[in-house]
Short mmCIF file of C-alpha atoms in Angstrom, two decimals:
data_model
loop_
_atom_site.label_atom_id
_atom_site.label_comp_id
_atom_site.label_asym_id
_atom_site.label_seq_id
_atom_site.Cartn_x
_atom_site.Cartn_y
_atom_site.Cartn_z
CA MET A 23 -7.93 5.86 21.51
CA SER A 24 -10.45 7.07 18.91
CA GLN A 25 -11.23 4.84 15.95
CA GLN A 26 -9.93 7.49 13.54
CA LEU A 27 -6.60 7.76 15.36
CA ARG A 28 -6.31 3.98 15.45
CA GLY A 29 -6.98 3.82 11.72
CA SER A 30 -4.37 6.50 11.01
CA LEU A 31 -1.76 4.61 13.04
CA TYR A 32 -2.55 1.39 11.16
CA LEU A 33 -2.09 3.20 7.83
CA LEU A 34 1.16 4.84 8.94
CA GLY A 35 2.38 1.41 10.06
CA ALA A 36 1.59 0.03 6.61
CA ALA A 37 3.40 2.97 4.98
CA PHE A 38 6.43 2.38 7.18
CA LEU A 39 6.65 -1.28 6.16
CA TRP A 40 6.11 -0.50 2.46
CA GLY A 41 8.78 2.20 2.58
CA THR A 42 11.37 -0.02 4.23
CA THR A 43 10.54 -2.82 1.78
CA PHE A 44 11.38 -0.70 -1.26
CA VAL A 45 15.07 -1.63 -1.08
CA ALA A 46 14.10 -5.32 -0.78
CA GLN A 47 12.07 -5.06 -3.99
CA MET A 48 15.10 -3.70 -5.84
CA THR A 49 17.68 -6.12 -4.40
CA GLY A 50 15.29 -9.05 -4.84
CA MET A 51 15.73 -8.66 -8.59
CA ASP A 52 19.53 -9.02 -8.47
CA GLU A 53 19.13 -12.71 -9.38
CA LEU A 54 15.39 -13.01 -9.98
CA GLY A 55 13.14 -11.47 -12.59
CA PRO A 56 10.24 -9.28 -11.50
CA TYR A 57 7.73 -12.10 -11.84
CA GLY A 58 9.91 -14.59 -9.99
CA TYR A 59 10.52 -12.21 -7.10
CA SER A 60 6.84 -11.30 -6.91
CA ALA A 61 5.83 -14.96 -6.90
CA ALA A 62 8.27 -15.86 -4.13
CA ARG A 63 7.34 -12.79 -2.10
CA TYR A 64 3.60 -13.41 -2.27
CA VAL A 65 3.91 -17.14 -1.54
CA VAL A 66 5.78 -16.26 1.66
CA GLY A 67 3.23 -13.54 2.41
CA PHE A 68 0.36 -15.99 1.89
CA ALA A 69 1.91 -18.50 4.29
CA ALA A 70 2.42 -15.77 6.89
CA ILE A 71 -1.12 -14.37 6.68
CA LEU A 72 -2.55 -17.91 6.91
CA VAL A 73 -0.92 -18.18 10.34
CA VAL A 74 -2.63 -14.93 11.38
CA TRP A 75 -5.96 -16.22 10.03
CA TYR A 76 -5.59 -19.38 12.14
CA VAL A 77 -4.66 -17.44 15.29
CA PHE A 78 -7.83 -15.35 14.99
CA ARG A 79 -10.14 -18.36 14.58
CA GLY A 80 -11.59 -17.73 18.06
CA ALA A 81 -12.60 -14.17 17.20
CA ARG A 82 -14.32 -15.42 14.03
CA ALA A 83 -16.20 -18.05 16.01
CA LYS A 84 -17.48 -15.37 18.42
CA ALA A 85 -18.53 -13.14 15.51
CA LYS A 86 -20.41 -16.04 13.93
CA ALA A 87 -22.15 -16.79 17.22
CA ALA A 88 -23.11 -13.13 17.59
CA GLY A 89 -24.36 -12.93 14.00
CA THR A 90 -21.87 -10.18 13.05
CA TYR A 91 -19.58 -12.30 10.87
CA ARG A 92 -19.42 -11.65 7.13
CA ALA A 93 -16.92 -13.57 5.03
CA GLY A 94 -14.24 -11.57 3.24
CA TRP A 95 -13.09 -14.16 0.70
CA ARG A 96 -14.86 -12.98 -2.45
CA TYR A 97 -14.19 -9.31 -1.68
CA GLY A 98 -10.53 -10.17 -1.28
CA ILE A 99 -10.52 -11.64 -4.79
CA GLY A 100 -11.81 -8.31 -6.14
CA SER A 101 -9.23 -6.20 -4.30
CA GLY A 102 -6.59 -8.81 -5.14
CA LEU A 103 -7.08 -8.28 -8.86
CA PHE A 104 -6.39 -4.56 -8.46
CA MET A 105 -3.46 -5.26 -6.13
CA PHE A 106 -1.93 -7.92 -8.39
CA THR A 107 -2.04 -5.71 -11.48
CA GLY A 108 -0.66 -2.68 -9.66
CA SER A 109 2.06 -4.75 -8.00
CA ILE A 110 3.24 -6.40 -11.22
CA LEU A 111 3.28 -3.10 -13.12
CA GLN A 112 5.27 -1.54 -10.28
CA GLN A 113 7.78 -4.41 -10.10
CA VAL A 114 8.34 -4.55 -13.87
CA GLY A 115 8.46 -0.75 -14.08
CA MET A 116 11.29 -0.72 -11.55
CA THR A 117 13.51 -2.39 -14.14
CA GLY A 118 13.19 0.66 -16.42
CA THR A 119 13.16 3.68 -14.14
CA THR A 120 14.79 5.10 -11.03
CA ALA A 121 13.58 4.32 -7.52
CA GLY A 122 12.69 7.97 -6.92
CA LYS A 123 10.59 8.30 -10.06
CA ALA A 124 8.86 4.98 -9.34
CA ALA A 125 7.93 6.15 -5.85
CA PHE A 126 6.67 9.51 -7.11
CA ILE A 127 4.59 8.20 -10.03
CA THR A 128 3.09 5.33 -8.03
CA SER A 129 2.07 7.70 -5.25
CA LEU A 130 0.02 9.80 -7.65
CA TYR A 131 -2.86 7.76 -6.25
CA ILE A 132 -2.94 10.62 -3.70
CA VAL A 133 -4.82 12.58 -6.37
CA LEU A 134 -6.50 9.66 -8.14
CA VAL A 135 -8.20 8.34 -5.00
CA PRO A 136 -10.24 11.47 -4.18
CA ILE A 137 -11.15 11.83 -7.87
CA GLY A 138 -12.34 8.23 -7.91
CA ALA A 139 -14.19 8.70 -4.63
CA VAL A 140 -16.10 11.66 -6.09
CA LEU A 141 -17.04 9.61 -9.16
CA LEU A 142 -18.37 6.93 -6.82
CA GLY A 143 -20.55 9.47 -5.03
CA LYS A 144 -18.42 10.31 -2.00
CA ARG A 145 -18.03 13.85 -0.75
CA ILE A 146 -14.41 15.00 -0.56
CA ARG A 147 -13.77 18.02 1.66
CA LYS A 148 -11.80 21.03 0.44
CA GLU A 149 -9.00 20.38 2.92
CA ASN A 150 -8.57 16.88 1.43
CA TRP A 151 -7.90 18.39 -2.01
CA ALA A 152 -5.54 20.97 -0.49
CA GLY A 153 -3.70 18.32 1.51
CA ALA A 154 -3.34 16.12 -1.58
CA ALA A 155 -1.88 19.00 -3.62
CA ILE A 156 0.64 19.86 -0.88
CA ALA A 157 1.61 16.19 -0.49
CA VAL A 158 2.17 15.76 -4.24
CA GLY A 159 4.49 18.78 -4.16
CA GLY A 160 6.36 17.22 -1.26
CA LEU A 161 6.61 13.90 -3.09
CA TYR A 162 8.09 15.66 -6.12
CA LEU A 163 10.81 17.33 -4.05
CA LEU A 164 11.52 14.11 -2.16
CA SER A 165 11.57 11.69 -5.09
CA MET A 166 12.38 13.54 -8.29
CA HIS A 167 15.93 14.53 -9.23
CA GLY A 168 16.86 16.09 -12.56
CA SER A 169 14.52 16.44 -15.54
CA PHE A 170 11.28 14.54 -15.82
CA SER A 171 10.81 12.42 -18.91
CA LEU A 172 8.34 9.56 -19.29
CA ALA A 173 10.26 6.38 -20.12
CA TYR A 174 8.85 2.87 -20.56
CA GLY A 175 9.22 2.01 -16.88
CA ASP A 176 7.63 5.32 -15.88
CA ALA A 177 4.61 4.58 -18.08
CA LEU A 178 4.12 1.23 -16.34
CA GLU A 179 4.32 2.92 -12.94
CA LEU A 180 1.75 5.51 -14.08
CA ILE A 181 -0.70 2.85 -15.25
CA GLY A 182 -0.09 0.96 -12.02
CA SER A 183 -1.01 4.01 -9.94
CA PHE A 184 -4.57 3.78 -11.31
CA PHE A 185 -4.81 0.18 -10.10
CA TRP A 186 -3.42 1.11 -6.66
CA ALA A 187 -6.09 3.81 -6.49
CA GLY A 188 -8.69 1.19 -7.45
CA GLN A 189 -7.46 -1.13 -4.71
CA ILE A 190 -7.68 1.64 -2.10
CA LEU A 191 -11.23 2.54 -3.19
CA PHE A 192 -12.26 -1.13 -3.23
CA ILE A 193 -10.95 -1.62 0.32
CA ASP A 194 -12.73 1.58 1.40
CA ARG A 195 -16.01 0.17 0.09
CA PHE A 196 -15.86 -3.23 1.80
CA ALA A 197 -13.27 -3.29 4.63
CA ALA A 198 -15.68 -2.10 7.32
CA HIS A 199 -18.27 -4.76 6.47
CA VAL A 200 -16.37 -8.05 6.11
CA ASP A 201 -13.72 -10.11 7.90
CA ALA A 202 -10.55 -8.10 7.27
CA ILE A 203 -8.12 -10.99 7.69
CA GLU A 204 -10.01 -13.19 5.23
CA LEU A 205 -10.02 -10.31 2.76
CA SER A 206 -6.24 -9.99 3.18
CA VAL A 207 -5.68 -13.75 2.75
CA ALA A 208 -7.72 -13.78 -0.45
CA GLN A 209 -6.05 -10.76 -2.07
CA ILE A 210 -2.56 -12.07 -1.33
CA ALA A 211 -3.57 -15.48 -2.72
CA VAL A 212 -4.63 -13.79 -5.97
CA CYS A 213 -1.26 -12.02 -6.16
CA ALA A 214 0.63 -15.24 -5.46
CA LEU A 215 -1.25 -17.30 -8.07
CA GLY A 216 -1.00 -14.59 -10.73
CA SER A 217 2.71 -14.03 -10.12
CA ILE A 218 3.43 -17.78 -10.21
CA ALA A 219 1.65 -18.07 -13.56
CA LEU A 220 3.68 -15.18 -15.03
CA ALA A 221 6.96 -16.54 -13.63
CA LEU A 222 6.33 -20.02 -15.05
CA GLY A 223 5.30 -18.58 -18.40
CA PHE A 224 8.00 -15.96 -18.95
CA GLU A 225 10.97 -16.57 -16.64
CA THR A 226 13.31 -19.27 -15.45
CA VAL A 227 13.40 -19.36 -11.65
CA THR A 228 16.14 -21.47 -10.06
CA MET A 229 16.45 -22.70 -6.49
CA THR A 230 19.89 -21.10 -6.33
CA ALA A 231 18.47 -17.68 -7.16
CA LEU A 232 15.69 -18.15 -4.59
CA ALA A 233 18.20 -19.19 -1.93
CA HIS A 234 20.45 -16.19 -2.61
CA SER A 235 17.43 -13.84 -2.47
CA TRP A 236 15.78 -15.24 0.65
CA ILE A 237 16.26 -12.09 2.76
CA PRO A 238 14.45 -9.66 0.39
CA ILE A 239 11.86 -12.37 -0.33
CA ALA A 240 11.16 -12.95 3.37
CA PHE A 241 11.12 -9.26 4.21
CA GLY A 242 8.90 -8.36 1.27
CA GLY A 243 6.61 -11.32 1.88
CA ILE A 244 6.11 -11.05 5.63
CA CYS A 245 6.44 -7.32 6.30
CA SER A 246 5.03 -5.78 3.13
CA SER A 247 2.63 -8.39 1.79
CA ALA A 248 1.20 -10.05 4.91
CA ILE A 249 1.47 -7.40 7.63
CA ALA A 250 1.30 -4.07 5.77
CA PHE A 251 -1.62 -4.89 3.48
CA THR A 252 -3.55 -6.27 6.47
CA LEU A 253 -2.86 -3.05 8.40
CA GLN A 254 -4.16 -1.15 5.37
CA ILE A 255 -7.46 -3.04 5.50
CA PHE A 256 -7.90 -2.45 9.23
CA GLY A 257 -6.86 1.20 8.85
CA GLN A 258 -9.32 1.91 6.06
CA LYS A 259 -12.14 0.70 8.27
CA TYR A 260 -11.85 4.00 10.14
CA ALA A 261 -10.35 6.45 7.61
CA ASP A 262 -11.89 8.17 4.60
CA PRO A 263 -10.19 7.31 1.28
CA ALA A 264 -8.60 10.73 0.57
CA PRO A 265 -6.70 11.14 3.88
CA ALA A 266 -5.96 7.40 3.86
CA ALA A 267 -4.18 7.78 0.51
CA ILE A 268 -2.02 10.59 1.88
CA LEU A 269 -1.07 8.59 4.97
CA MET A 270 -0.17 5.54 2.86
CA SER A 271 1.94 7.68 0.52
CA PHE A 272 4.27 8.26 3.46
CA GLU A 273 5.98 5.09 2.26
CA ALA A 274 8.15 7.46 0.18
CA VAL A 275 9.19 9.35 3.33
CA PHE A 276 9.91 6.17 5.27
CA GLY A 277 11.82 4.82 2.29
CA ALA A 278 14.05 7.90 2.25
CA LEU A 279 14.57 7.78 6.01
CA SER A 280 15.38 4.06 5.97
CA GLY A 281 17.93 4.76 3.24
CA CYS A 282 19.60 7.21 5.62
CA LEU A 283 19.58 4.82 8.58
CA VAL A 284 20.34 1.54 6.81
CA LEU A 285 22.33 2.53 3.73
CA GLY A 286 24.01 5.67 5.07
CA GLU A 287 22.33 7.92 2.51
CA ILE A 288 21.99 11.63 3.30
CA LEU A 289 18.78 13.63 2.93
CA THR A 290 19.42 16.84 1.00
CA GLY A 291 17.75 20.12 1.91
CA ARG A 292 15.34 19.65 -1.00
CA GLU A 293 14.37 16.18 0.21
CA THR A 294 13.92 17.41 3.78
CA VAL A 295 11.54 20.12 2.55
CA GLY A 296 9.69 17.44 0.60
CA CYS A 297 9.21 15.35 3.77
CA LEU A 298 7.96 18.41 5.66
CA LEU A 299 5.52 19.27 2.86
CA MET A 300 4.13 15.74 2.94
CA LEU A 301 3.67 16.04 6.69
CA ALA A 302 1.94 19.39 6.14
CA GLY A 303 -0.36 17.78 3.57
CA ALA A 304 -1.35 15.06 6.03
CA ILE A 305 -2.08 17.69 8.70
CA VAL A 306 -4.10 19.91 6.32
CA THR A 307 -6.30 17.04 5.17
CA GLN A 308 -7.31 16.41 8.81
CA ALA A 309 -7.85 20.09 9.67
CA GLY A 310 -11.60 20.02 9.07
CA LEU A 311 -12.12 17.22 11.57
CA PHE A 312 -9.99 19.04 14.16
CA PHE A 313 -12.01 22.27 13.87
CA LYS A 314 -15.25 20.29 13.91
CA LYS A 315 -14.25 18.71 17.23
CA GLN A 316 -13.26 22.10 18.63
CA SER A 317 -16.60 23.68 17.68
CA ALA A 318 -18.50 20.76 19.20
CA ARG A 319 -16.98 21.38 22.62
#
């Protein structure tokens, strides 16, 4: 399996887990505030990723012996600051907008990431821009229903999309050069500590509410926080930022599909076209690499 294909599968796996966690993020706030749910979710995620870090202690020892080890702790703090801000804005924004609009506005990082990459000196191919435009159109059809107006929650989601783009670009810069699991541990620790501080300062979190919300907390903490964000780091080792952003935005598609399978929701014709356009966008953004391989044969 090529490194690029492996990276794409990692990113699609992350998107799948983020998409299926969307419902957990909403139901987790039935009895908890956004800060309380985020704090509980990231504490569980931190505990889970610590187990992974311990399991891979042998691989780190070999890397240290071979002289290829580079700690990921301080880089994880940097990406964690982006991730924490984006996550909190997303969670709070969900209290003042619809799930579809939240998914659409957040995923505007599809466009923000290649723009940011260009500003940082990276070359973005024409097919990446074309794929991003097609994917944004698909996201609109999939997520948006009725008229578009920018409410308070929407504004928070929009601001958050810039921080998600920053996190993706930060990971792109450092993931290939440092210990990925340590980077993941550090960024989740930042999110946990920041969310705990906000929950203690602005909300009242009871043990009863935590007990009643344990399923969305556990699912969001283990699947989304610990596993998915670690898959993102490994995936971005092998994928350029622009196509990586499109692959990760498939969380909206997986969210819609999981709604059909778990909640019995039905995809409309418009939403089906949106999913197909997103798939087309992902294919278009990889077209240049496909033709390059063909010409090299």
